[in-house]
Short mmCIF file of C-alpha atoms in Angstrom, two decimals:
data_model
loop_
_atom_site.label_atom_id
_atom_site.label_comp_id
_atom_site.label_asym_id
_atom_site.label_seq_id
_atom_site.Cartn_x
_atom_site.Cartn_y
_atom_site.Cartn_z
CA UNK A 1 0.00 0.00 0.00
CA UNK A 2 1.64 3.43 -1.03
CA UNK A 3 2.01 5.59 2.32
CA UNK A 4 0.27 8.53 2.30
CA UNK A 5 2.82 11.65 3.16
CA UNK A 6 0.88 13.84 5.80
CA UNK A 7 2.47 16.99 3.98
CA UNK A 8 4.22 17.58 0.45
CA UNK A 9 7.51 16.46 0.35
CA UNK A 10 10.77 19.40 0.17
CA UNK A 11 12.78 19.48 -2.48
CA UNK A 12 15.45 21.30 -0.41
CA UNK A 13 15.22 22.28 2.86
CA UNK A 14 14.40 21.43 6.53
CA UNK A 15 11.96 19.66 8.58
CA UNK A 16 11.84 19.84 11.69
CA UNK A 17 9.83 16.63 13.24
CA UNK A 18 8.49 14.75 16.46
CA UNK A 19 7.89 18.27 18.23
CA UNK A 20 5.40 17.92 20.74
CA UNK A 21 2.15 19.49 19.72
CA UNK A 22 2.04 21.78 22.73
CA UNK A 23 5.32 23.08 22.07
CA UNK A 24 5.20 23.69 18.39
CA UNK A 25 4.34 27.29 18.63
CA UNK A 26 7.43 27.73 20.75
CA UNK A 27 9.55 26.36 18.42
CA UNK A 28 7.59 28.62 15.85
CA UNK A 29 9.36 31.65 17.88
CA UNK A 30 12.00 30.50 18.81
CA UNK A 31 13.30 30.09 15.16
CA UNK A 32 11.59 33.10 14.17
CA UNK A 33 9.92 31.83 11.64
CA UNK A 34 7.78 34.75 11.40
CA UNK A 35 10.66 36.79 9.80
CA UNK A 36 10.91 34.56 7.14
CA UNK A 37 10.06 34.85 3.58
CA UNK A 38 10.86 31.20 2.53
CA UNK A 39 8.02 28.60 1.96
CA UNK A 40 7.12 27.08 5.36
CA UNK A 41 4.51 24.44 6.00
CA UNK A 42 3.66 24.16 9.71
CA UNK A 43 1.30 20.85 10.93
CA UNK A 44 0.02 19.64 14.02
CA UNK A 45 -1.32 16.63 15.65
CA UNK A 46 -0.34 14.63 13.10
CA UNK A 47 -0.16 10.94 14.27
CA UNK A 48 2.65 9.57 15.40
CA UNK A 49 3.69 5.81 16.49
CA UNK A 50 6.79 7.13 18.90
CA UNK A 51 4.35 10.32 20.60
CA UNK A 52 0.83 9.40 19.60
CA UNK A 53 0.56 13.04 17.79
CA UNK A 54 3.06 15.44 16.82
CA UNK A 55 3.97 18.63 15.33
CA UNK A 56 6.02 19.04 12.30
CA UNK A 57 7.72 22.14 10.06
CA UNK A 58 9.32 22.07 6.82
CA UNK A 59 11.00 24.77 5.31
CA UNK A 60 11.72 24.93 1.78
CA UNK A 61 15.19 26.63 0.94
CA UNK A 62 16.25 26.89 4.57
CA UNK A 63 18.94 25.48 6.32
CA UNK A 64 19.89 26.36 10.00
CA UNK A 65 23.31 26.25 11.74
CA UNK A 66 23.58 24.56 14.65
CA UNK A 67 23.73 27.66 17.03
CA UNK A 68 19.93 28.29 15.35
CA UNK A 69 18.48 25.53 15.74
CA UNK A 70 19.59 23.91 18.54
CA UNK A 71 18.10 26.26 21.07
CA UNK A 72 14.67 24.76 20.05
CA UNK A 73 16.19 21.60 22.72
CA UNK A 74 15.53 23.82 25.22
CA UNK A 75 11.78 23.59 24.97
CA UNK A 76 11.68 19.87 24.08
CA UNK A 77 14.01 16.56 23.93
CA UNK A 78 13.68 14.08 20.95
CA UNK A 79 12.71 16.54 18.15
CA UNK A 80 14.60 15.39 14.96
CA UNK A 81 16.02 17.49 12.27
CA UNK A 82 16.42 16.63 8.88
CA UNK A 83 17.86 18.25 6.28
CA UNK A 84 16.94 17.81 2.67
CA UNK A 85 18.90 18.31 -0.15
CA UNK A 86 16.79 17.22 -3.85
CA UNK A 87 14.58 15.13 -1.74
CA UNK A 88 16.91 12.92 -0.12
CA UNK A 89 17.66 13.42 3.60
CA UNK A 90 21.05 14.26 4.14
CA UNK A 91 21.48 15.20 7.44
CA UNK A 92 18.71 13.05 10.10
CA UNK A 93 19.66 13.84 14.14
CA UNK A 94 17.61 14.49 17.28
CA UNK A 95 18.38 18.02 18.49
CA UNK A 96 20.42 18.27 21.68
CA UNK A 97 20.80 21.63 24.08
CA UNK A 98 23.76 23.88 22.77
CA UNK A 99 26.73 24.46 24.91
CA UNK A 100 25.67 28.21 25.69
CA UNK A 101 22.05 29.85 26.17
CA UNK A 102 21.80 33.06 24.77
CA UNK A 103 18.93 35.48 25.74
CA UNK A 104 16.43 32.02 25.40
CA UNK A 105 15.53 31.48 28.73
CA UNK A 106 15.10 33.64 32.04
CA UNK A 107 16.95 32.90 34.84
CA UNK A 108 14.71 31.71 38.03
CA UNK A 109 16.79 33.84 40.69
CA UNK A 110 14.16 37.22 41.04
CA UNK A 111 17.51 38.34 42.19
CA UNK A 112 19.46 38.12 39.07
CA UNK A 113 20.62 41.06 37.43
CA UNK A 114 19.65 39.63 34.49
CA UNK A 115 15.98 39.82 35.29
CA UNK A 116 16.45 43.47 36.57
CA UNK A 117 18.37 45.05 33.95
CA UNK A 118 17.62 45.46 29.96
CA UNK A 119 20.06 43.19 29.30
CA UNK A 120 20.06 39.33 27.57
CA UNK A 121 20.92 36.46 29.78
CA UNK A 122 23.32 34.32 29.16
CA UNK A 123 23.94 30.26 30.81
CA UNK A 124 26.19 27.57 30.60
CA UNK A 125 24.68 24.26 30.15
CA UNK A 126 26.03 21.63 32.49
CA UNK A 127 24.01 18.59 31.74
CA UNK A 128 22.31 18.30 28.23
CA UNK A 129 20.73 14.81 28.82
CA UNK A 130 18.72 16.55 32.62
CA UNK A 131 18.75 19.94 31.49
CA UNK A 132 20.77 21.36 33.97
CA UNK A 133 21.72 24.92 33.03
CA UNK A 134 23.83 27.52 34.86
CA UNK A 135 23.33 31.50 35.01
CA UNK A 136 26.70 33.25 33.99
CA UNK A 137 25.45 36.27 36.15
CA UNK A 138 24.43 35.21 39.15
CA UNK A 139 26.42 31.83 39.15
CA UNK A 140 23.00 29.60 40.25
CA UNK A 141 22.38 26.43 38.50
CA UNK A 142 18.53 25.06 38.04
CA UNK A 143 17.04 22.72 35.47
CA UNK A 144 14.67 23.89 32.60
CA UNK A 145 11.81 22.84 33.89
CA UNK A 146 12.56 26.03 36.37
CA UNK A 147 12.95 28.22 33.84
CA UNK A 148 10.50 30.03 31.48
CA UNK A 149 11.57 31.79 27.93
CA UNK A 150 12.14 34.82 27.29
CA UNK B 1 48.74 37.75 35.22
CA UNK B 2 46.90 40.13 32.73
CA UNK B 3 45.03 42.93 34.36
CA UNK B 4 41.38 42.25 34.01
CA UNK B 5 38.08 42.58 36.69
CA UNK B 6 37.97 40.10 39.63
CA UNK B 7 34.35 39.17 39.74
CA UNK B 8 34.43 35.54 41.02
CA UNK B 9 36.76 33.68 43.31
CA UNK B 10 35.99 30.31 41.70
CA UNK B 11 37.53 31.30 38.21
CA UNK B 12 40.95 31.96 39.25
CA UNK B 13 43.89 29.77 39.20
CA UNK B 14 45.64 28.25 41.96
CA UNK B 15 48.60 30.18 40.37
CA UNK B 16 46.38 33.44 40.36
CA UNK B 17 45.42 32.97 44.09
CA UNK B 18 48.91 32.17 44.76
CA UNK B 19 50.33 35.11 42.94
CA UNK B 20 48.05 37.99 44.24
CA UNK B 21 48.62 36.39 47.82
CA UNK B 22 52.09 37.01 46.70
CA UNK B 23 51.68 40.74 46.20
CA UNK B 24 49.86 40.95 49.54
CA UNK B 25 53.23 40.45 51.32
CA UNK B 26 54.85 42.99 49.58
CA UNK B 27 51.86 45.45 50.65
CA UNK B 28 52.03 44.02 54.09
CA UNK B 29 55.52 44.99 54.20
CA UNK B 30 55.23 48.50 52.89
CA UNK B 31 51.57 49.54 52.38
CA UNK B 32 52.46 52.69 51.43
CA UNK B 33 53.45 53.12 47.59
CA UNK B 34 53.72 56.11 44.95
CA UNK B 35 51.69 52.88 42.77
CA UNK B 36 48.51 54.82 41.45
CA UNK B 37 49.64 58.09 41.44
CA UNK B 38 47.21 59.91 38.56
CA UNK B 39 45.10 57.32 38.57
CA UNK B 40 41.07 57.59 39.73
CA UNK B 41 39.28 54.86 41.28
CA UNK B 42 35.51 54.66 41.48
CA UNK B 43 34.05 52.95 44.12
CA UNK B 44 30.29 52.64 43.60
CA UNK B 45 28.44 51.21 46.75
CA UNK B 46 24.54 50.91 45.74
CA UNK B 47 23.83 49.16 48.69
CA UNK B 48 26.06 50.28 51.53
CA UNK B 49 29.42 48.59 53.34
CA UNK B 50 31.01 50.99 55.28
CA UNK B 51 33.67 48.31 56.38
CA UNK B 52 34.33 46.66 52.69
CA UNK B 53 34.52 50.30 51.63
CA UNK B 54 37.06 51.74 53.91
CA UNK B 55 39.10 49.25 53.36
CA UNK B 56 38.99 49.81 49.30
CA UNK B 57 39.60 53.61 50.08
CA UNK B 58 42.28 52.89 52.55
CA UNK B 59 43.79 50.59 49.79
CA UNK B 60 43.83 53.56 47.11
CA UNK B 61 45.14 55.98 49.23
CA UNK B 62 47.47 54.15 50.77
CA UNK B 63 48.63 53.86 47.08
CA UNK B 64 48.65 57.54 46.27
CA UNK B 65 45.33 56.77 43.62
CA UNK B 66 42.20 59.11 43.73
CA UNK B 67 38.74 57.81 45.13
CA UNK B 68 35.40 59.28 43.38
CA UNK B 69 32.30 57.47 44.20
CA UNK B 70 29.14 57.12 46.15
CA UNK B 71 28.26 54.77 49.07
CA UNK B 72 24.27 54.49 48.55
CA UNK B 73 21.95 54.25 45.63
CA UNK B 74 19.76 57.02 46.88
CA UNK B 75 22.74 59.30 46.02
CA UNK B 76 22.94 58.50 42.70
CA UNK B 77 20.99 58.55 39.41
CA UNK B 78 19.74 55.07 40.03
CA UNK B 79 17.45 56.20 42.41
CA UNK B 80 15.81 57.94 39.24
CA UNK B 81 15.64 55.00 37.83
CA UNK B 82 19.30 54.71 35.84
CA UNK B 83 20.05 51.68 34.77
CA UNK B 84 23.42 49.93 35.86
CA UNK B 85 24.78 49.89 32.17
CA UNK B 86 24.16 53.53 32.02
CA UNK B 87 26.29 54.02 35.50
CA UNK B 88 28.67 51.90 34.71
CA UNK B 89 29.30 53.84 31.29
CA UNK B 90 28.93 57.50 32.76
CA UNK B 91 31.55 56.21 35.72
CA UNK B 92 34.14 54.63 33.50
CA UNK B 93 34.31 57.95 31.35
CA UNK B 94 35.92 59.32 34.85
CA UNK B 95 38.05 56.41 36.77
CA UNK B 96 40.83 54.20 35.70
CA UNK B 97 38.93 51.49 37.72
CA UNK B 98 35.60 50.66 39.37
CA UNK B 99 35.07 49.03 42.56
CA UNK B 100 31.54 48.06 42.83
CA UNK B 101 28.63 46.72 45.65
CA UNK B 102 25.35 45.61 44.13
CA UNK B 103 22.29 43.94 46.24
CA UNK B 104 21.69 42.07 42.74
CA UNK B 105 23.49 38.85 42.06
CA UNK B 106 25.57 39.26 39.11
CA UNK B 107 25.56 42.92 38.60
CA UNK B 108 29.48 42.80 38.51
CA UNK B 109 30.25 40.01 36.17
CA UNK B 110 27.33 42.05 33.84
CA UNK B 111 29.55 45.08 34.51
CA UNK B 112 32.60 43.79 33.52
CA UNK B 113 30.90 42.84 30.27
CA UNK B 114 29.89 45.91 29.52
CA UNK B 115 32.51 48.34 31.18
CA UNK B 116 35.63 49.77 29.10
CA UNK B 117 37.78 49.55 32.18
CA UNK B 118 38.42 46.75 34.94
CA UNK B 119 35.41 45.59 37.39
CA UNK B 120 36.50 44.81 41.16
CA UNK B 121 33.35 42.91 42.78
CA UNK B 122 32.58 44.19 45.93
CA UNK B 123 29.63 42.25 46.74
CA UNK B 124 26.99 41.00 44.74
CA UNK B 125 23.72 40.44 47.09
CA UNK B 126 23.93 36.67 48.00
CA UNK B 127 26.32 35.68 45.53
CA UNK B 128 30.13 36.37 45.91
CA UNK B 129 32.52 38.48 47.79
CA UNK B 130 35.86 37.72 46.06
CA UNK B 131 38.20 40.35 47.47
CA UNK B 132 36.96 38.76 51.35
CA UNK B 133 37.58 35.35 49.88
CA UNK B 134 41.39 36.91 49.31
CA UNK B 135 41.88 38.40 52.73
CA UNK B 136 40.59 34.79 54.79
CA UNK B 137 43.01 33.49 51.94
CA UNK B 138 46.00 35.73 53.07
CA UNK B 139 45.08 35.07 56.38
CA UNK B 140 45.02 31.37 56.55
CA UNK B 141 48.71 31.16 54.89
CA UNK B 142 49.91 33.78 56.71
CA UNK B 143 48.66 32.14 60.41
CA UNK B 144 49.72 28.50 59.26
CA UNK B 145 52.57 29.08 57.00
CA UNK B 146 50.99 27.46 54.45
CA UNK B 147 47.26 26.69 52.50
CA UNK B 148 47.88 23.16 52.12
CA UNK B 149 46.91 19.95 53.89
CA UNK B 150 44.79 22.02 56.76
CA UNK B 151 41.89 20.92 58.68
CA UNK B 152 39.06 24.24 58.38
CA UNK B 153 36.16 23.63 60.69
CA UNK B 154 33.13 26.27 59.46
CA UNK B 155 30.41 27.10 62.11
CA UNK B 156 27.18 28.97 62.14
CA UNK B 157 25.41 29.72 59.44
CA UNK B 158 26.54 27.34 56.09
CA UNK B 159 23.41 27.79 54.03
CA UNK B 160 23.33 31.55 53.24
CA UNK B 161 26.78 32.36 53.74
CA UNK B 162 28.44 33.21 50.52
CA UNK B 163 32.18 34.21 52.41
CA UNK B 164 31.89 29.78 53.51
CA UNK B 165 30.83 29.22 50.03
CA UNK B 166 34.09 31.00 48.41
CA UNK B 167 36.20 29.57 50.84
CA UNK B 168 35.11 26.07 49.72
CA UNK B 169 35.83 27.13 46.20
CA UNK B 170 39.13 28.79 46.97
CA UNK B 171 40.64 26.22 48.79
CA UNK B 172 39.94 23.39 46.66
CA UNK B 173 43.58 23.83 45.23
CA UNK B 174 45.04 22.72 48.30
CA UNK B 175 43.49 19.56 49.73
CA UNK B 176 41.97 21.04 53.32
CA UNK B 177 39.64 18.84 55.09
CA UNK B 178 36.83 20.42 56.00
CA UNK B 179 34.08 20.21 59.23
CA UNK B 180 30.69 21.90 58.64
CA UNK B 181 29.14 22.55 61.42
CA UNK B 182 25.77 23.64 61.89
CA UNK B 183 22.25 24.17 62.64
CA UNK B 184 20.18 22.03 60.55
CA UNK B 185 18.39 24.44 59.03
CA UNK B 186 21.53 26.56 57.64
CA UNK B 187 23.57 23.34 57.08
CA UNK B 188 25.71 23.37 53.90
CA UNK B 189 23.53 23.24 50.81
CA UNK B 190 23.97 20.15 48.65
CA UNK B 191 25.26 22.23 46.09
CA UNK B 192 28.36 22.79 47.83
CA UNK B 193 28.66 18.81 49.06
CA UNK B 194 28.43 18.11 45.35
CA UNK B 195 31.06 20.16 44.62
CA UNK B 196 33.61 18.78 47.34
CA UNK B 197 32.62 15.53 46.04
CA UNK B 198 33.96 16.42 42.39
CA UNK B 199 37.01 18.57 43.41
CA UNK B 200 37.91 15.64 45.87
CA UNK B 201 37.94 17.96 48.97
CA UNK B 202 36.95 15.95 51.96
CA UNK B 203 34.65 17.00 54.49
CA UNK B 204 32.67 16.02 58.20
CA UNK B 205 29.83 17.27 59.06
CA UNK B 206 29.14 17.50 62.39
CA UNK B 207 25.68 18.57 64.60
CA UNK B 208 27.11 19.56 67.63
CA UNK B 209 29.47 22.32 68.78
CA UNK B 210 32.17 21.89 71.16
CA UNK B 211 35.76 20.94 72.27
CA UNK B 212 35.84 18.11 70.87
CA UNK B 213 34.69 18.97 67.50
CA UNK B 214 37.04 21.76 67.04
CA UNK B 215 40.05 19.87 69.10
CA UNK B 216 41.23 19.15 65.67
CA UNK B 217 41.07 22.49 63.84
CA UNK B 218 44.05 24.45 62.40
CA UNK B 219 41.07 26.92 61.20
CA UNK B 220 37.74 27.60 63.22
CA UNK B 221 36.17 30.14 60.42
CA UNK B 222 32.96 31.41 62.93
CA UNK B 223 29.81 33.05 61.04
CA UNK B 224 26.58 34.98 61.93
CA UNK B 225 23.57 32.82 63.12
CA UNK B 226 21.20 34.95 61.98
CA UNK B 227 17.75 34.88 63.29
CA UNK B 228 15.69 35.91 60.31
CA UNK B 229 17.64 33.11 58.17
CA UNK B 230 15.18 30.90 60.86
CA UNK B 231 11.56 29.59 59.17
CA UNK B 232 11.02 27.81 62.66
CA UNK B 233 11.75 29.70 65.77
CA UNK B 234 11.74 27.47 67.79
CA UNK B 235 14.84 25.87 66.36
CA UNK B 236 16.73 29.34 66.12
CA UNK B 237 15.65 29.74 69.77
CA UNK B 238 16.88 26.33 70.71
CA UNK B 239 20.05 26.60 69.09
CA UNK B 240 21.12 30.33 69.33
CA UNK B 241 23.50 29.41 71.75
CA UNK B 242 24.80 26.24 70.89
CA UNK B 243 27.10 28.26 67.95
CA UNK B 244 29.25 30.16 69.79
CA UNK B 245 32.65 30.09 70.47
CA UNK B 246 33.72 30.41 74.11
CA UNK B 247 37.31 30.53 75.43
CA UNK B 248 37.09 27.92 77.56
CA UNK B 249 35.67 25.48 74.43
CA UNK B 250 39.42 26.30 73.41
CA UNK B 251 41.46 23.95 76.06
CA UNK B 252 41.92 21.42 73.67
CA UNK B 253 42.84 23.16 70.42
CA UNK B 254 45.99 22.91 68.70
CA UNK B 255 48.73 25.53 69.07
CA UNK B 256 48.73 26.62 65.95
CA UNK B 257 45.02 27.36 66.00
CA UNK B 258 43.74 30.40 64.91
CA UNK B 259 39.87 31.82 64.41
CA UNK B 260 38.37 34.10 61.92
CA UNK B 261 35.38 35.75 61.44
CA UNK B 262 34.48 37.82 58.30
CA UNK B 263 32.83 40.12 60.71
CA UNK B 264 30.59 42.06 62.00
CA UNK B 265 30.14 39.55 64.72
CA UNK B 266 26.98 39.58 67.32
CA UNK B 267 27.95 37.77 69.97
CA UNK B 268 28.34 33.96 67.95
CA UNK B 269 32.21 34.75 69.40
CA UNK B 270 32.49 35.22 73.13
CA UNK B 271 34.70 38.47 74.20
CA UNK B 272 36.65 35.78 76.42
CA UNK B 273 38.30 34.95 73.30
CA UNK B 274 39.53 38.20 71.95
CA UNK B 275 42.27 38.35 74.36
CA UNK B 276 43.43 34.09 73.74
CA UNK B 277 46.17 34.61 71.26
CA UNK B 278 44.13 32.67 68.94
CA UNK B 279 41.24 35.05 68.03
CA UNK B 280 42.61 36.24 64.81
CA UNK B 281 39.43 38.15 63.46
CA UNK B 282 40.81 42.29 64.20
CA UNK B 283 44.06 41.18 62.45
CA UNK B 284 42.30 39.32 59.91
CA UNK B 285 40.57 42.66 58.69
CA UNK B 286 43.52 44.58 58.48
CA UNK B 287 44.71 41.53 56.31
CA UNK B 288 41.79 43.29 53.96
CA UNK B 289 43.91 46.11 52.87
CA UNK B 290 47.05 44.21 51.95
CA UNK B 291 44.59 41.69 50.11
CA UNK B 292 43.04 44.48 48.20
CA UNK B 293 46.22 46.40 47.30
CA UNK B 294 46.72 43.64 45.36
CA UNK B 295 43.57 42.89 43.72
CA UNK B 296 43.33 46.83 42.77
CA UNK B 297 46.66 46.96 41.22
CA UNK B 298 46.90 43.37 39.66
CA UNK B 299 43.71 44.89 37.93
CA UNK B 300 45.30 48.10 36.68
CA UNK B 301 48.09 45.83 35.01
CA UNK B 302 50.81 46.81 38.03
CA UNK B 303 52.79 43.06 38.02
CA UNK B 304 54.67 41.80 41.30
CA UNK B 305 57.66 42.48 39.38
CA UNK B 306 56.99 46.53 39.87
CA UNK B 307 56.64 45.90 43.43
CA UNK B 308 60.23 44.57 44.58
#
C-alpha cells in the first residue's frame, strides 16, 4: 500500500519533526519563523507511532546552523532534524541543548541582574541529557523545567 | 597575570590565588606606595558597606590613587531609575577602575561585560565576595605558614553564607579537610557537598558544637547565626546558643590554631576569646587592605615584578 505523506515532500530544505504538539508554537518563535520569507509548511497533531501526535515544520530553501536551531532543545528533547537536499535526507539527528544559552531562557533567581536590567541572559549548560543549566550572572544552577523563555 | 576585573573567586587559578597572595606580602611589608599616582578609582556602593569600603579607600590611598564614588543608591541617578549599564558607562568615562557593591546577584560580572575599564566585585547580594575570599586566603597562609593539607572547621550559618561558600571554592587547590558545622536548618547546601565531592575535597559534618569537635582544627572560620535566616523559631531559639565560640571550648585546640570571622560579629564569638592569642578576626581585617592592594593593582596591570 503506497504511504500517504501527511504533507508535500521538500525538495530542499528542513523539517523539523516529532515536536510535541504543545510546544510547536514555541519552536515557531524560537526560530523566528515569522521573519521569514521562505516557503514554510507548519502541521500539528499529526499521528505519530513514537508520541501518539506530533507537530512538524518544513522549510523549503532553509537550512539552519547549529547555534539556530539547537536552542529549540531547550523547549523539548527528541525533536529530529532533517535536512533535505533534492529530496533525499542528508542530514537526520535528534536536536540536543547547545553548549551556551543566549537570551532564550530567564533565569529563576528574582535576584538576578539579568531579570532586573535590559540586558540578555546568558547560561552555561552543564548537563544536556537533565537539562541542567547555569546562570553566567548570578552563578546559580537550576534545570529547565525552572525556567521560562524569554 | 593580565590585568582584568575580579568578579568571582571560583575562576581563578591556583597560580592566580597564589600570585596575588604574593603581592599581599609585599603590601604588608610596605603599604604605602607612589603605585597609582594619577590614577582615579571609582568605588560605587549601591547598597552600603562601610567596612568593605574603607578598606577599598584605605587601599587607594594608601597607594597615592584618587577615590570618586558614592556609598548608597539614593545618592545617585539610580534612584531615578538609571540603569546599571548607564552608571557603569557614565563612571568609566571618569576612573581608571571601578570598585563596585550591588544587592543584585551578578551585577558585577554584567559590569565587567559591559565596562571599558576593569570591574572589582565588591559584593553582589547573595552571591560572591571575592576580594573577602582573598583576605581569609592571606590570612590562613599567613597564620599557618601554608594553604595546604589544613583541617578548616566552618560554624554557624553554612546555608546563606556566601564568604563559607568561596572559601570552599578557593581552597579546593590545596586539599583542606573540612568540618561543617551547623544548625540544621543553615547546614551546607547540597550544592556545595556536590562540589567537594567532584574537586575531591573531603569534608565532616558535624551537629554539635564543642571541644571536641574543634580539638582538631588548624582553622575555626565562625559566622553569623542569623535569626531571620530561621523559618522555625523554635529551632533558632533552641540553638542560638549552641554556635558560639567560648574561650574555655578552646582547652583542647591545637597551638597553631587560629579563628576568623568575616565580621561584623553579634555575639556567635564570646569576648573571652579576643584576648586568647588565637582570636585572629581584628588582624584578619587589616589583612583586607594588603589583600586588596593587590587585587586593585593586579587589575590596573601593576605586576609583582613593579613591586620589589
Amino acid at each position: 500500500m503506497k504511504k500517504e505523506l501527511q504533507v508535500a515532500a521538500v525538495k530542499d530544505g528542513t523539517v523539523i519533526d516529532h515536536i510535541p504538539t504543545e510546544k510547536l508554537f514555541d519552536v515557531v518563535n524560537l526560530l523566528e519563523l515569522a521573519n521569514l520569507r521562505d516557503e514554510i509548511t507548519i502541521g500539528n497533531n499529526f499521528a505519530s507511532k513514537r508520541m501518539g501526535s506530533k507537530g512538524i515544520i518544513k522549510i523549503t530553501g532553509k537550512f539552519f546552523n547549529p547555534e539556530e536551531i539547537n536552542r529549540i532543545a531547550v523547549v523539548a528533547q527528541g525533536i529530529v532534524l532533517n535536512v533535505i537536499h533534492d529530496y533525499e535526507v542528508c542530514e537526520k539527528r535528534t536536536i540536543t541543548l547547545p553548549d551556551e544559552l543566549k537570551n532564550i531562557v530567564r533565569c529563576a533567581n528574582p535576584k538576578c541582574i539579568s531579570n532586573n536590567e535590559p540586558m540578555q541572559s546568558h547560561f552555561h549548560v552543564v548537563d544536556k541529557k537533565t537539562g541542567l543549566i547555569r546562570c553566567l550572572y548570578c552563578e546559580k544552577t537550576m534545570t529547565l523545567s525552572q525556567v521560562k523563555l524569554k | 597575570m593580565e590585568n582584568e576585573s575580579f568578579v568571582t573567586i571560583a575562576e581563578h587559578s591556583k597560580e592566580d590565588l597564589l600570585y596575588l597572595l604574593e603581592m599581599a606580602q609585599h603590601f604588608e611589608k610596605q603599604p604605602n606606595r607612589n603605585l597609582l599616582t594619577n590614577k582615579v578609582v571609582a568605588t560605587l556602593f549601591f547598597e552600603p558597606s562601610t567596612r568593605t569600603r574603607l578598606s577599598f579607600e584605605t587601599a587607594v590611598n594608601r597607594l597615592g590613587g584618587r577615590v570618586i564614588g558614592f556609598c548608597d543608591a539614593s545618592s545617585s541617578s539610580t534612584s531615578k531609575g538609571e540603569s546599571l549599564k548607564d552608571t557603569i558607562m557614565m563612571v568609566s568615562n571618569y576612573a581608571d577602575l571601578i570598585v563596585m557593591r550591588h544587592h543584585l546577584e551578578g551585577a558585577a560580572r554584567y559590569a565587567s561585560e559591559i565596562s571599558p575599564v576593569p570591574i572589582i566585585n565588591a559584593g553582589d547580594g547573595a552571591n560572591q565576595h571575592p576580594s573577602q575570599t582573598m583576605l581569609d586566603l592571606y590570612s590562613i597562609q599567613k597564620t599557618q605558614g601554608t594553604l595546604e593539607n589544613l583541617n578548616i572547621h566552618l560554624v554557624g550559618d553554612l546555608k546563606y553564607g556566601r564568604t563559607v561558600h568561596s572559601l570552599l571554592q578557593a581552597m579546593r587547590h590545596f586539599n583542606p579537610t573540612f568540618h561543617f558545622i551547623a544548625p540544621k536548618e543553615l547546614a551546607m547546601p547540597d550544592e556545595y557537598k556536590e562540589y567537594c565531592l567532584k574537586h575531591h575535597i573531603q569534608y565532616v559534618e558535624h551537629a554539635e558544637f564543642n571541644e571536641d569537635t574543634i580539638a582538631s582544627a588548624d582553622i575555626i572560620y565562625m559566622t553569623r547565626v542569623q535569626r531571620e535566616r530561621f523559618t522555625d523559631l523554635m529551632e533558632y531559639e533552641r540553638v542560638k546558643h549552641v554556635y558560639i565560640l567560648r574561650n574555655k571550648m578552646l582547652e583542647k585546640s591545637k597551638p597553631n590554631l587560629r579563628i576568623l570571622h568575616p565580621l561584623p560579629r553579634v555575639g556567635e564569638i564570646d569576648i573571652d576569646v579576643d584576648d586568647n592569642e588565637k582570636a585572629y578576626y581584628f588582624q584578619q581585617a587589616r589583612n583586607g587592605l594588603f589583600a586588596r592592594q593587590a587585587i586593585i593593582c593586579n587589575a590596573l596591570g601593576i605586576t609583582l615584578s613593579d613591586l620589589k
